[in-house]
Tab-separated table of C-alpha atoms in Angstrom:
chain	number	residue	atom	x	y	z
A	1	ALA	CA	-17.979	71.380	35.481
A	2	PRO	CA	-17.594	67.988	37.204
A	3	ILE	CA	-16.953	64.748	35.167
A	4	THR	CA	-19.691	62.632	36.470
A	5	ALA	CA	-19.060	59.366	34.699
A	6	ILE	CA	-16.709	57.110	32.636
A	7	GLY	CA	-17.800	54.407	30.309
A	8	ALA	CA	-16.788	50.905	30.289
A	9	ILE	CA	-13.153	50.223	28.955
A	10	THR	CA	-13.169	48.819	25.623
A	11	GLY	CA	-10.736	46.591	23.299
A	12	THR	CA	-9.646	43.095	23.324
A	13	LEU	CA	-8.472	41.945	26.451
A	14	ARG	CA	-5.276	40.304	25.678
A	15	VAL	CA	-1.528	40.798	26.169
A	16	GLY	CA	-0.507	43.235	23.546
A	17	SER	CA	-3.967	44.534	22.658
A	18	THR	CA	-5.047	47.978	23.136
A	19	LEU	CA	-7.627	49.161	25.858
A	20	THR	CA	-9.588	52.496	25.601
A	21	ALA	CA	-10.860	54.260	28.518
A	22	GLY	CA	-14.444	54.562	28.334
A	23	VAL	CA	-16.575	57.983	27.069
A	24	LEU	CA	-16.659	60.785	29.528
A	25	THR	CA	-19.822	62.377	31.080
A	26	PRO	CA	-20.057	64.959	29.674
A	27	SER	CA	-18.670	64.007	26.471
A	28	ALA	CA	-17.036	67.140	25.842
A	29	ALA	CA	-14.959	66.744	29.214
A	30	THR	CA	-11.004	66.826	29.271
A	31	ALA	CA	-9.058	64.653	31.629
A	32	THR	CA	-5.864	63.121	32.319
A	33	TYR	CA	-5.930	59.416	32.782
A	34	GLN	CA	-4.256	56.559	34.853
A	35	TRP	CA	-4.977	53.133	34.417
A	36	LYS	CA	-4.608	50.461	37.416
A	37	SER	CA	-4.315	46.920	38.135
A	38	CYS	CA	-5.021	44.427	41.009
A	39	ASN	CA	-4.894	40.716	41.289
A	40	THR	CA	-8.620	40.341	42.385
A	41	ALA	CA	-11.868	42.145	40.815
A	42	SER	CA	-12.538	43.843	44.294
A	43	GLY	CA	-8.892	44.370	45.816
A	44	THR	CA	-6.817	47.358	45.824
A	45	TYR	CA	-5.972	48.782	42.388
A	46	VAL	CA	-2.145	50.213	41.854
A	47	ASP	CA	-1.155	52.563	39.533
A	48	ILE	CA	0.478	51.195	36.567
A	49	ALA	CA	3.562	52.952	35.847
A	50	GLY	CA	3.438	55.362	32.818
A	51	ALA	CA	0.260	54.196	31.857
A	52	THR	CA	-1.372	58.100	31.435
A	53	ALA	CA	-2.688	58.114	28.145
A	54	ASN	CA	-6.402	57.203	27.590
A	55	THR	CA	-5.359	53.652	26.067
A	56	TYR	CA	-3.180	51.414	27.215
A	57	VAL	CA	-1.225	48.390	25.859
A	58	LEU	CA	-1.689	45.295	28.059
A	59	VAL	CA	1.788	43.690	28.658
A	60	ALA	CA	2.743	39.976	29.855
A	61	GLY	CA	2.924	41.079	33.597
A	62	ASP	CA	-0.947	42.082	33.206
A	63	ALA	CA	-1.940	38.396	32.847
A	64	ALA	CA	-4.631	37.209	35.347
A	65	LYS	CA	-4.885	40.692	36.589
A	66	PHE	CA	-7.995	43.233	36.533
A	67	ILE	CA	-7.737	46.642	34.955
A	68	LYS	CA	-9.383	50.053	35.776
A	69	VAL	CA	-8.668	53.431	34.365
A	70	THR	CA	-9.162	56.711	36.378
A	71	ALA	CA	-10.062	60.216	34.577
A	72	THR	CA	-9.408	63.398	36.361
A	73	GLY	CA	-10.938	66.549	34.944
A	74	THR	CA	-8.670	69.014	33.350
A	75	GLY	CA	-9.167	72.487	32.193
A	76	SER	CA	-12.496	73.881	33.034
A	77	TYR	CA	-13.663	70.173	34.130
A	78	THR	CA	-13.146	68.806	37.322
A	79	GLY	CA	-13.698	65.471	39.734
A	80	THR	CA	-12.397	62.232	39.338
A	81	VAL	CA	-14.359	58.903	37.976
A	82	THR	CA	-12.850	55.440	37.880
A	83	SER	CA	-14.465	52.616	35.203
A	84	VAL	CA	-15.751	49.541	36.378
A	85	ALA	CA	-13.090	46.405	36.290
A	86	THR	CA	-12.026	44.466	32.968
A	87	LYS	CA	-12.682	40.749	33.566
A	88	ALA	CA	-8.958	39.338	34.202
A	89	VAL	CA	-6.888	39.526	31.490
A	90	PRO	CA	-6.152	35.898	30.075
A	91	THR	CA	-2.737	34.324	30.303
A	92	PRO	CA	-1.275	34.051	26.911
A	93	ILE	CA	-0.496	30.549	25.769
A	94	THR	CA	3.215	31.288	24.648
A	95	ALA	CA	4.443	27.784	22.986
A	96	ILE	CA	2.814	24.358	21.995
A	97	GLY	CA	4.833	21.119	22.187
A	98	VAL	CA	5.881	18.688	19.218
A	99	ILE	CA	3.049	16.454	18.257
A	100	THR	CA	3.693	13.052	19.247
A	101	GLY	CA	2.687	9.656	18.101
A	102	THR	CA	3.350	7.362	14.801
A	103	LEU	CA	2.751	8.486	11.658
A	104	ALA	CA	0.716	5.926	10.219
A	105	ALA	CA	-2.810	5.356	9.014
A	106	GLY	CA	-4.788	4.285	11.793
A	107	GLN	CA	-2.391	5.581	14.690
A	108	THR	CA	-3.232	8.483	16.914
A	109	LEU	CA	-1.484	11.771	17.258
A	110	THR	CA	-1.394	13.749	20.268
A	111	ALA	CA	-0.594	17.652	20.505
A	112	GLY	CA	2.475	18.712	22.677
A	113	ALA	CA	1.981	20.201	25.700
A	114	LEU	CA	0.925	23.909	26.046
A	115	THR	CA	2.905	26.523	27.915
A	116	PRO	CA	1.880	27.472	30.435
A	117	ASP	CA	1.242	23.923	31.590
A	118	ALA	CA	-2.305	24.852	33.293
A	119	ALA	CA	-3.507	26.401	29.778
A	120	THR	CA	-6.815	25.410	28.331
A	121	ALA	CA	-7.443	25.580	24.598
A	122	THR	CA	-9.624	24.604	21.738
A	123	TYR	CA	-7.737	22.611	19.048
A	124	GLN	CA	-7.883	22.294	15.232
A	125	TRP	CA	-5.373	20.162	13.076
A	126	SER	CA	-4.568	20.665	9.670
A	127	SER	CA	-2.730	18.963	6.741
A	128	CYS	CA	-0.806	19.722	3.734
A	129	ASP	CA	0.730	17.725	0.864
A	130	THR	CA	3.959	19.725	1.575
A	131	LEU	CA	6.045	20.477	4.457
A	132	GLY	CA	6.133	24.491	3.766
A	133	GLY	CA	2.754	24.491	1.891
A	134	VAL	CA	-0.814	25.967	2.932
A	135	TYR	CA	-2.238	23.803	5.610
A	136	VAL	CA	-6.061	23.215	5.542
A	137	ASN	CA	-8.205	22.247	8.478
A	138	ILE	CA	-9.110	18.812	8.867
A	139	ALA	CA	-12.894	18.542	9.194
A	140	GLY	CA	-13.933	17.718	12.783
A	141	ALA	CA	-10.360	17.361	14.061
A	142	THR	CA	-10.832	19.477	17.234
A	143	ALA	CA	-9.427	17.429	19.886
A	144	THR	CA	-6.168	17.225	21.496
A	145	THR	CA	-5.403	14.098	19.821
A	146	TYR	CA	-5.959	13.307	16.053
A	147	LYS	CA	-6.329	9.489	14.679
A	148	LEU	CA	-4.869	9.526	11.097
A	149	VAL	CA	-6.861	7.822	8.521
A	150	PRO	CA	-5.609	6.617	4.939
A	151	GLY	CA	-6.360	9.798	3.378
A	152	ASP	CA	-3.851	11.377	5.429
A	153	ALA	CA	-0.881	9.187	3.779
A	154	ALA	CA	1.980	11.152	2.288
A	155	LYS	CA	0.616	14.407	3.872
A	156	PHE	CA	2.078	16.570	6.817
A	157	ILE	CA	0.157	17.485	10.084
A	158	LYS	CA	0.184	20.487	12.003
A	159	VAL	CA	-2.156	21.405	15.248
A	160	THR	CA	-3.112	25.009	16.564
A	161	ALA	CA	-4.102	25.559	20.022
A	162	THR	CA	-6.321	28.678	20.443
A	163	GLY	CA	-6.484	29.941	24.499
A	164	LYS	CA	-9.969	29.529	26.259
A	165	GLY	CA	-11.127	30.526	29.364
A	166	SER	CA	-8.760	32.444	31.181
A	167	TYR	CA	-6.224	31.706	28.531
A	168	SER	CA	-5.866	33.381	24.979
A	169	GLY	CA	-3.441	33.435	22.097
A	170	THR	CA	-2.749	30.914	19.143
A	171	ARG	CA	0.067	28.888	18.925
A	172	THR	CA	0.926	26.189	16.064
A	173	SER	CA	3.023	23.282	16.363
A	174	ALA	CA	5.652	22.518	14.084
A	175	ALA	CA	4.424	20.171	11.108
A	176	VAL	CA	5.417	16.709	11.409
A	177	GLY	CA	5.150	13.915	8.405
A	178	PRO	CA	4.953	12.711	5.929
A	179	VAL	CA	2.354	10.213	7.119
A	180	THR	CA	3.289	6.745	6.027
A	181	ALA	CA	0.444	4.439	4.629
A	182	ALA	CA	-0.142	1.343	6.702
A	183	ILE	CA	-0.118	-2.317	5.331
A	184	THR	CA	-3.502	-4.012	6.169
A	185	ALA	CA	-3.155	-7.460	4.848
A	186	ILE	CA	-1.122	-10.116	3.446
A	187	GLY	CA	-2.577	-12.979	1.539
A	188	LEU	CA	-2.031	-16.783	1.938
A	189	ILE	CA	1.392	-18.436	1.498
A	190	SER	CA	1.611	-20.443	-1.447
A	191	PRO	CA	1.795	-23.045	-3.188
A	192	ALA	CA	1.277	-25.975	-0.413
A	193	PRO	CA	4.258	-26.472	1.821
A	194	GLN	CA	6.802	-29.187	0.996
A	195	VAL	CA	10.430	-29.750	2.147
A	196	GLY	CA	12.756	-28.318	-0.699
A	197	ALA	CA	9.860	-26.420	-2.057
A	198	LEU	CA	9.944	-22.780	-2.605
A	199	LEU	CA	7.356	-20.737	-0.286
A	200	LYS	CA	6.083	-17.333	-1.354
A	201	ALA	CA	4.593	-14.713	0.991
A	202	GLY	CA	1.155	-13.698	-0.343
A	203	GLU	CA	0.382	-10.373	-1.475
A	204	LEU	CA	0.865	-7.306	0.403
A	205	THR	CA	-2.572	-4.978	0.935
A	206	PRO	CA	-1.871	-1.824	-0.451
A	207	SER	CA	-0.199	-3.921	-3.333
A	208	SER	CA	2.274	-1.021	-3.525
A	209	ALA	CA	3.515	-1.503	-0.405
A	210	THR	CA	7.300	-2.376	0.657
A	211	ALA	CA	7.786	-4.697	3.618
A	212	THR	CA	10.766	-6.599	5.442
A	213	TYR	CA	9.535	-10.466	6.265
A	214	GLN	CA	10.038	-12.802	8.748
A	215	TRP	CA	9.309	-16.634	8.562
A	216	MET	CA	7.825	-18.022	11.737
A	217	ILE	CA	7.222	-21.926	12.952
A	218	CYS	CA	5.279	-23.816	15.107
A	219	ASN	CA	4.693	-27.313	16.373
A	220	THR	CA	0.976	-26.582	16.237
A	221	ALA	CA	-1.315	-24.689	14.115
A	222	THR	CA	-2.454	-22.134	16.938
A	223	GLY	CA	0.472	-22.234	19.124
A	224	THR	CA	3.554	-19.578	19.727
A	225	TYR	CA	5.299	-19.166	16.681
A	226	VAL	CA	9.153	-18.514	16.382
A	227	ASP	CA	11.093	-16.832	13.984
A	228	ILE	CA	12.989	-19.172	11.731
A	229	ALA	CA	16.833	-17.748	11.713
A	230	GLY	CA	17.723	-15.956	8.555
A	231	ALA	CA	14.537	-16.593	6.990
A	232	THR	CA	13.907	-12.662	5.907
A	233	ALA	CA	13.127	-12.883	2.713
A	234	ASN	CA	9.681	-12.856	1.181
A	235	THR	CA	10.198	-16.153	0.213
A	236	TYR	CA	11.457	-19.338	2.277
A	237	ARG	CA	12.166	-22.711	1.355
A	238	PRO	CA	11.290	-25.380	3.893
A	239	VAL	CA	13.928	-27.846	5.286
A	240	ALA	CA	13.970	-31.216	6.807
A	241	GLY	CA	13.395	-30.085	10.357
A	242	ASP	CA	10.203	-28.287	9.098
A	243	ALA	CA	8.226	-31.495	8.838
A	244	THR	CA	5.412	-31.846	10.492
A	245	LYS	CA	5.205	-28.126	11.428
A	246	PHE	CA	3.428	-25.134	10.637
A	247	ILE	CA	4.680	-21.890	9.022
A	248	LYS	CA	3.330	-18.269	8.846
A	249	VAL	CA	5.184	-15.132	7.504
A	250	LYS	CA	4.926	-11.576	9.011
A	251	ALA	CA	5.227	-8.422	7.022
A	252	THR	CA	6.649	-5.282	8.493
A	253	GLY	CA	6.338	-2.247	6.356
A	254	SER	CA	9.485	-0.417	5.056
A	255	GLY	CA	10.017	3.123	2.888
A	256	ASP	CA	6.580	4.906	3.142
A	257	TYR	CA	4.622	1.975	4.671
A	258	THR	CA	4.127	0.926	8.184
A	259	GLY	CA	2.324	-1.657	10.136
A	260	SER	CA	2.655	-5.431	10.752
A	261	VAL	CA	0.795	-8.159	9.330
A	262	THR	CA	0.924	-11.866	9.965
A	263	SER	CA	-0.258	-14.499	7.382
A	264	ALA	CA	-2.754	-17.504	7.858
A	265	ALA	CA	-0.597	-20.431	8.871
A	266	THR	CA	-0.078	-22.769	6.415
A	267	LYS	CA	-0.830	-26.646	6.882
A	268	ALA	CA	1.480	-28.868	8.312
A	269	VAL	CA	4.547	-29.443	6.497
A	270	PRO	CA	4.231	-32.691	5.168
A	271	THR	CA	7.110	-35.205	5.926
A	272	PRO	CA	9.007	-36.325	3.169
A	273	ILE	CA	9.372	-40.020	1.803
A	274	THR	CA	12.960	-40.584	1.577
A	275	ALA	CA	13.344	-44.184	0.291
A	276	ILE	CA	11.560	-47.221	-1.131
A	277	GLY	CA	12.596	-50.831	-0.701
A	278	ASP	CA	12.888	-53.352	-3.285
A	279	ILE	CA	9.912	-55.004	-5.177
A	280	SER	CA	9.377	-58.363	-3.456
A	281	GLY	CA	7.646	-61.354	-5.709
A	282	THR	CA	8.465	-64.157	-8.162
A	283	LEU	CA	8.998	-62.751	-11.619
A	284	GLU	CA	6.547	-64.990	-13.536
A	285	VAL	CA	3.166	-64.764	-15.321
A	286	GLY	CA	0.381	-64.658	-12.956
A	287	GLN	CA	2.546	-64.019	-9.859
A	288	LYS	CA	2.379	-60.512	-7.398
A	289	LEU	CA	5.012	-57.970	-6.866
A	290	THR	CA	4.953	-56.005	-3.992
A	291	ALA	CA	6.111	-52.868	-3.697
A	292	GLY	CA	9.270	-52.528	-0.980
A	293	ALA	CA	8.375	-50.874	2.483
A	294	LEU	CA	8.657	-46.902	2.547
A	295	THR	CA	11.211	-44.588	4.838
A	296	PRO	CA	9.767	-43.419	6.868
A	297	ALA	CA	7.940	-46.809	7.900
A	298	ALA	CA	4.912	-44.777	8.594
A	299	ALA	CA	4.515	-43.223	5.491
A	300	THR	CA	1.374	-43.324	3.386
A	301	ALA	CA	1.527	-43.034	-0.428
A	302	THR	CA	-0.323	-43.466	-3.837
A	303	TYR	CA	1.285	-46.051	-6.005
A	304	GLN	CA	2.078	-46.134	-9.853
A	305	TRP	CA	3.851	-49.375	-11.523
A	306	SER	CA	5.720	-49.160	-14.671
A	307	SER	CA	7.425	-51.077	-17.315
A	308	SER	CA	10.282	-50.836	-19.957
A	309	ASP	CA	11.850	-53.067	-22.775
A	310	THR	CA	15.254	-52.780	-21.022
A	311	ALA	CA	16.571	-52.168	-17.406
A	312	ASP	CA	17.625	-48.352	-18.270
A	313	GLY	CA	15.024	-47.517	-20.674
A	314	GLU	CA	12.150	-45.108	-20.622
A	315	TYR	CA	9.375	-46.483	-18.509
A	316	THR	CA	5.643	-46.187	-19.231
A	317	ASP	CA	2.875	-46.393	-16.660
A	318	ILE	CA	0.911	-49.204	-16.611
A	319	SER	CA	-2.673	-48.141	-16.638
A	320	GLY	CA	-4.641	-49.191	-13.429
A	321	ALA	CA	-1.530	-50.227	-11.783
A	322	THR	CA	-1.892	-48.134	-8.651
A	323	ALA	CA	-1.997	-50.600	-5.757
A	324	LYS	CA	0.899	-51.372	-3.503
A	325	THR	CA	0.824	-54.657	-5.293
A	326	PHE	CA	0.674	-55.759	-8.972
A	327	THR	CA	0.143	-58.779	-10.603
A	328	LEU	CA	2.166	-59.910	-14.008
A	329	THR	CA	0.429	-61.007	-16.983
A	330	LEU	CA	1.628	-62.399	-20.297
A	331	GLY	CA	1.949	-59.028	-21.792
A	332	TYR	CA	4.883	-58.304	-19.266
A	333	VAL	CA	6.929	-61.206	-20.349
A	334	GLY	CA	10.462	-59.829	-21.255
A	335	LYS	CA	9.922	-56.262	-19.391
A	336	PHE	CA	11.670	-54.554	-16.539
A	337	ILE	CA	9.079	-53.234	-13.778
A	338	LYS	CA	9.576	-50.492	-11.339
A	339	VAL	CA	7.079	-48.765	-8.944
A	340	THR	CA	6.848	-45.231	-7.875
A	341	ALA	CA	5.370	-43.985	-4.485
A	342	LYS	CA	4.117	-40.736	-3.981
A	343	GLY	CA	3.534	-39.396	-0.470
A	344	SER	CA	-0.108	-38.762	0.358
A	345	GLY	CA	-1.740	-37.247	3.498
A	346	SER	CA	0.864	-35.648	6.082
A	347	TYR	CA	3.950	-36.995	3.790
A	348	SER	CA	5.323	-35.767	0.529
A	349	SER	CA	7.878	-36.261	-2.298
A	350	THR	CA	7.936	-39.106	-4.600
A	351	VAL	CA	10.754	-42.259	-4.627
């Protein structure tokens, strides 16, 4: 009896998978088989050496080719029938490169290059608390890139590519990590700046963050700040040369933290008053005493006059005596007088 037909080839069309010849008509027919391949669906098919069973395991060399199978009747069956061609065998993805990008919240990771280069794929990013643990898919993370979120901190990350279109196979990258936490803010410098007084960098966010520091200075509040040589602690003591300038501090994450944040600028560092001249005036009741000139001469200050029973004794502030001048009254006969100037406005220190 003649074999009149052969059904469609079945099986997963993927290198390494087994294809099975379709059912013969009549179904009781016996036959020998020959599998064939071609670079085009309608071209000339060539026998695949040794592929003479009713099944065939696809090999790497079949990638991008079309497959048919011919059945030739044996025993009491005659005739030859050839199946319709399969679709092109997808080319397997054989590798995925290393993930690139900065391992910190807010940064974007990129999946490594596929092999072959032209491969198309779908992606799925996954994470795990340990390098060798069970990785869990990250919901919605299905692009070639993935932007790390704060919840990824301390985790390890992988990406899986699954071939699509004319490509097949699944490849998962090596893990990267752990992801570091990003420093997102730094508080205000405190206290108000003065030459010789210690400044401290504001608190970091998150508060557990570790960082290195660099203090910076500028002639104007909004100008270009330059690093202060050697000022790399979380504190800084302004020097005389910093007077009239503005100060910032930059914190850069260290250890398990990344990212850089820069503080708001301080107010201008006040110029210190370095001296006050001798008091002038006649030391008699009813006469006016005047505080000596300040250094620098342009300095502004508040004043406080004081008195003592002895030249080297303890001086007590005179209530209400806060002007640059002070008029002596009867109560100060026999006493010694001093005046203290405290910088105001853009001036600081006390003399």
